[in-house]
Coordinates of C-alpha atoms and ligand atoms in Angstrom, one line a residue:
M11 CA 0.6 13.2 -15.9
S12 CA 0.1 9.6 -17.0
Q13 CA 0.1 6.8 -14.5
S14 CA 3.2 5.1 -16.0
N15 CA 5.2 8.3 -15.3
L16 CA 4.4 7.9 -11.7
N17 CA 6.3 4.6 -11.6
L18 CA 3.6 2.9 -9.5
A19 CA 4.1 -0.6 -10.9
N20 CA 7.8 -1.4 -10.7
K21 CA 7.3 -4.8 -12.3
S22 CA 10.7 -6.3 -13.2
T23 CA 11.1 -8.5 -16.3
G24 CA 14.3 -10.2 -15.0
S25 CA 15.0 -12.1 -11.8
V26 CA 13.2 -11.0 -8.7
E27 CA 13.6 -11.3 -5.0
C28 CA 10.5 -11.8 -2.9
L29 CA 10.2 -12.5 0.9
G30 CA 13.9 -13.6 1.0
Q31 CA 13.7 -16.0 -2.1
K32 CA 15.0 -15.5 -5.6
F33 CA 13.0 -16.2 -8.7
P34 CA 14.1 -16.1 -12.4
S35 CA 11.0 -14.0 -13.2
E36 CA 7.7 -12.5 -11.9
E37 CA 5.8 -15.4 -13.6
V38 CA 7.8 -18.0 -11.7
R39 CA 7.4 -16.1 -8.4
R40 CA 3.6 -15.9 -9.0
E41 CA 3.3 -19.6 -9.9
H42 CA 5.3 -20.6 -6.8
F43 CA 3.1 -18.6 -4.4
L44 CA -0.2 -19.5 -6.3
K45 CA 0.6 -23.2 -5.5
L46 CA 0.9 -22.3 -1.8
V47 CA -2.4 -20.4 -1.8
A48 CA -4.1 -23.3 -3.6
Q49 CA -2.9 -25.6 -0.7
K50 CA -4.2 -23.1 1.9
L51 CA -7.6 -23.1 0.2
K52 CA -7.8 -26.8 1.0
D53 CA -7.3 -26.0 4.7
S54 CA -10.8 -25.8 6.3
E55 CA -9.6 -23.7 9.3
F56 CA -8.2 -21.1 6.9
C57 CA -11.4 -20.9 5.0
K58 CA -13.4 -20.4 8.2
I59 CA -11.8 -16.9 8.8
E60 CA -14.6 -14.4 9.1
G61 CA -15.3 -12.6 5.9
F62 CA -13.8 -15.4 3.7
P63 CA -14.9 -14.8 0.1
I64 CA -17.7 -16.8 -1.3
G65 CA -16.2 -18.1 -4.5
K66 CA -14.6 -21.0 -6.2
D67 CA -10.9 -21.7 -5.5
E68 CA -10.1 -21.2 -9.2
D69 CA -11.7 -17.7 -9.2
I70 CA -9.8 -16.7 -6.0
L71 CA -6.6 -17.9 -7.6
A72 CA -7.3 -16.2 -10.9
V73 CA -7.5 -12.7 -9.3
S74 CA -4.6 -13.2 -6.8
D75 CA -1.0 -12.2 -7.4
P76 CA 0.6 -13.7 -4.2
P77 CA 2.3 -12.9 -2.0
Y78 CA 1.5 -9.2 -2.8
C79 CA -2.3 -9.6 -3.4
T80 CA -4.6 -12.5 -2.5
A81 CA -8.4 -12.4 -2.9
C82 CA -8.7 -14.2 0.5
P83 CA -6.9 -13.7 3.8
N84 CA -3.2 -13.2 3.0
P85 CA -1.1 -16.0 4.5
W86 CA 2.1 -13.8 4.3
L87 CA 0.9 -10.8 6.3
A88 CA 2.9 -11.8 9.4
D89 CA 6.0 -12.3 7.3
F90 CA 5.6 -8.9 5.8
V91 CA 5.2 -7.2 9.1
K92 CA 8.1 -9.2 10.6
G93 CA 10.3 -8.2 7.6
Y94 CA 9.4 -4.5 7.3
G95 CA 7.8 -3.5 10.6
T96 CA 9.6 -2.2 13.7
P97 CA 8.5 -3.6 17.1
F98 CA 7.1 -0.9 19.4
D99 CA 9.7 0.3 21.8
P100 CA 8.2 2.2 24.8
K101 CA 11.6 3.8 25.5
K102 CA 11.6 5.4 22.0
P103 CA 9.4 8.5 22.2
Y104 CA 6.8 8.8 19.6
H105 CA 4.6 11.9 19.7
R106 CA 2.6 13.6 17.0
E107 CA 0.1 16.4 17.3
P108 CA -3.2 15.4 15.6
F109 CA -2.9 16.3 11.9
A110 CA -5.4 19.1 11.2
A111 CA -5.3 20.8 7.9
D112 CA -7.4 21.3 4.8
V113 CA -7.1 18.1 2.8
S114 CA -9.8 18.8 0.2
E115 CA -8.7 17.7 -3.2
G116 CA -10.3 17.6 -6.6
E117 CA -11.4 14.3 -8.1
N118 CA -10.0 14.8 -11.6
H119 CA -6.5 13.4 -11.2
P120 CA -5.8 10.6 -13.7
I121 CA -5.3 8.1 -10.9
N122 CA -8.7 8.9 -9.5
N123 CA -10.2 8.5 -12.9
A124 CA -8.5 5.3 -13.8
H125 CA -11.5 3.3 -12.4
S126 CA -14.6 4.2 -10.4
Y127 CA -15.4 3.2 -6.9
H128 CA -18.3 4.5 -4.8
T129 CA -16.3 5.9 -1.9
K130 CA -12.9 6.6 -3.5
V131 CA -10.7 9.1 -1.6
P132 CA -8.2 11.1 -3.7
H133 CA -4.7 9.9 -3.0
R134 CA -3.4 13.4 -2.5
A135 CA -5.7 13.9 0.5
I136 CA -4.2 10.8 2.1
M137 CA -0.6 11.8 1.2
K138 CA -0.8 14.7 3.6
Y139 CA -1.5 12.4 6.6
I140 CA 1.1 9.6 6.0
P141 CA 4.3 11.6 6.4
H142 CA 3.0 13.4 9.4
Y143 CA 2.7 10.1 11.3
T144 CA 5.4 7.9 9.7
Q145 CA 9.0 7.9 8.5
P146 CA 10.1 6.5 5.1
G147 CA 10.0 2.6 5.0
E148 CA 7.5 2.3 7.9
V149 CA 4.4 0.1 7.6
V150 CA 1.0 1.7 7.0
F151 CA -2.1 -0.5 7.6
D152 CA -5.4 0.4 5.9
G153 CA -8.0 -2.1 7.0
F154 CA -10.7 -0.6 4.8
C155 CA -8.6 0.2 1.7
G156 CA -11.3 0.1 -1.0
T157 CA -9.4 0.6 -4.3
G158 CA -6.1 1.1 -2.5
M159 CA -5.6 4.8 -2.6
T160 CA -3.6 4.6 0.7
G161 CA -1.2 2.2 -1.2
V162 CA -0.9 4.8 -4.0
A163 CA -0.3 7.6 -1.5
T164 CA 2.5 5.6 0.4
Q165 CA 4.3 5.1 -2.9
L166 CA 4.0 8.7 -4.0
C167 CA 5.4 10.0 -0.8
A168 CA 8.7 9.2 -2.6
N169 CA 7.8 11.2 -5.7
R170 CA 9.3 14.7 -5.5
T171 CA 7.0 16.2 -8.2
E172 CA 3.8 14.8 -6.6
V173 CA 4.9 16.2 -3.2
Q174 CA 5.6 19.6 -4.7
E175 CA 2.2 19.6 -6.4
L176 CA 0.7 19.3 -2.9
G177 CA 2.2 22.8 -2.3
Y178 CA 5.3 21.8 -0.3
R179 CA 8.9 22.8 -0.9
V180 CA 11.3 19.9 -1.1
Q181 CA 15.0 20.4 -0.2
D182 CA 17.7 18.6 -2.2
E183 CA 18.3 15.9 0.4
G184 CA 14.6 15.1 0.7
T185 CA 13.4 17.2 3.7
I186 CA 10.0 18.7 3.0
L187 CA 9.1 22.1 4.3
N188 CA 5.6 23.1 5.3
E189 CA 3.8 26.3 4.4
E190 CA 5.8 28.2 7.2
G191 CA 9.1 26.9 5.8
K192 CA 9.7 24.5 8.7
P193 CA 10.9 20.9 8.2
F194 CA 7.8 18.8 8.0
F195 CA 8.6 15.3 6.7
K196 CA 11.0 13.2 4.7
L197 CA 10.6 12.2 1.1
G198 CA 10.4 8.4 0.8
A199 CA 7.9 5.6 0.2
R200 CA 6.2 3.9 3.1
R201 CA 5.1 0.2 2.9
A202 CA 1.3 -0.2 2.7
I203 CA -0.8 -3.1 3.9
P204 CA -4.2 -2.5 2.2
N205 CA -7.1 -4.8 3.2
D206 CA -10.7 -4.9 2.3
L207 CA -13.6 -7.3 2.5
S208 CA -14.4 -6.8 -1.2
P209 CA -12.3 -8.9 -3.6
A210 CA -13.4 -6.4 -6.4
A211 CA -11.9 -3.5 -4.4
T212 CA -8.6 -5.3 -3.7
F213 CA -8.3 -6.5 -7.3
I214 CA -8.6 -2.9 -8.5
G215 CA -6.2 -1.8 -5.7
S216 CA -3.6 -4.4 -6.7
R217 CA -3.4 -3.2 -10.3
Ligands
SAM2 C1 -14.9 4.3 2.5 S1 -14.4 2.8 1.6 C2 -12.7 3.1 1.4 C3 -12.4 3.7 0.1 C4 -10.9 3.9 -0.1 N1 -10.4 4.8 0.8 C5 -10.6 4.2 -1.6 O1 -10.1 5.3 -1.8 O2 -10.9 3.5 -2.5 C6 -14.6 1.7 2.9 C7 -14.3 0.2 2.4 O3 -14.4 -0.6 3.6 C8 -14.8 -1.9 3.2 N2 -15.3 -2.6 4.3 C9 -16.5 -2.5 5.0 N3 -16.5 -3.3 6.1 C10 -15.3 -3.9 6.1 C11 -14.8 -4.9 7.0 N4 -15.5 -5.3 8.1 N5 -13.5 -5.3 6.8 C12 -12.8 -4.9 5.8 N6 -13.3 -4.0 4.8 C13 -14.5 -3.5 5.0 C14 -15.7 -1.7 2.0 O4 -15.7 -2.8 1.1 C15 -15.2 -0.4 1.4 O5 -14.4 -0.7 0.3

């Protein structure tokens, strides 16, 4: 299976909407947000955030694709969480047993081989955890994302073929049954926030 078949990068060539604003193209969206990152890089308090990359502004901007990916602390994180997150409601019960299953996976999937990283985790191993704890559309934070395999996994939770290849049966309306034939989770992408100290990792992850 090639990566393009997996529809990971749904980049539009026409007008786009991003964080509530409309842009005629992805290029215009990127230029708009790059200017805002450039302004932030002049803010000495912003640059004092622990772990701030050691690098020239022009290099930080060159590998950023804001607001989706920034090679420095992302100024739009709060907007993203506000837009897509659901505030915790103590009256709404949330209970999950700890997920305990064999998640061993081979390392020869084309996504795994697309680039190397010293501690890469196969996305199919992560895919088994995400639906156990979350519903489609919910936010998943990975504070140590490396090359972003959690981001890949959250997207592929919407991909029927990928889920079936994990060994699950998928009903027509999107309910996924576990090995015992019991409803297990719902097909649908989750929204990932992948974060890492390493700009090299997040650059690969953003591709
Ligand atoms: C085990 S790797 C994650 C690999 C990832 N699951 C993947 O599949 O590519 C751990 C990552 O944590 C990052 N890291 C280490 N300390 C960190 C910190 N304090 N804050 C953010 N990231 C950190 C490292 O740069 C490394 O990429």
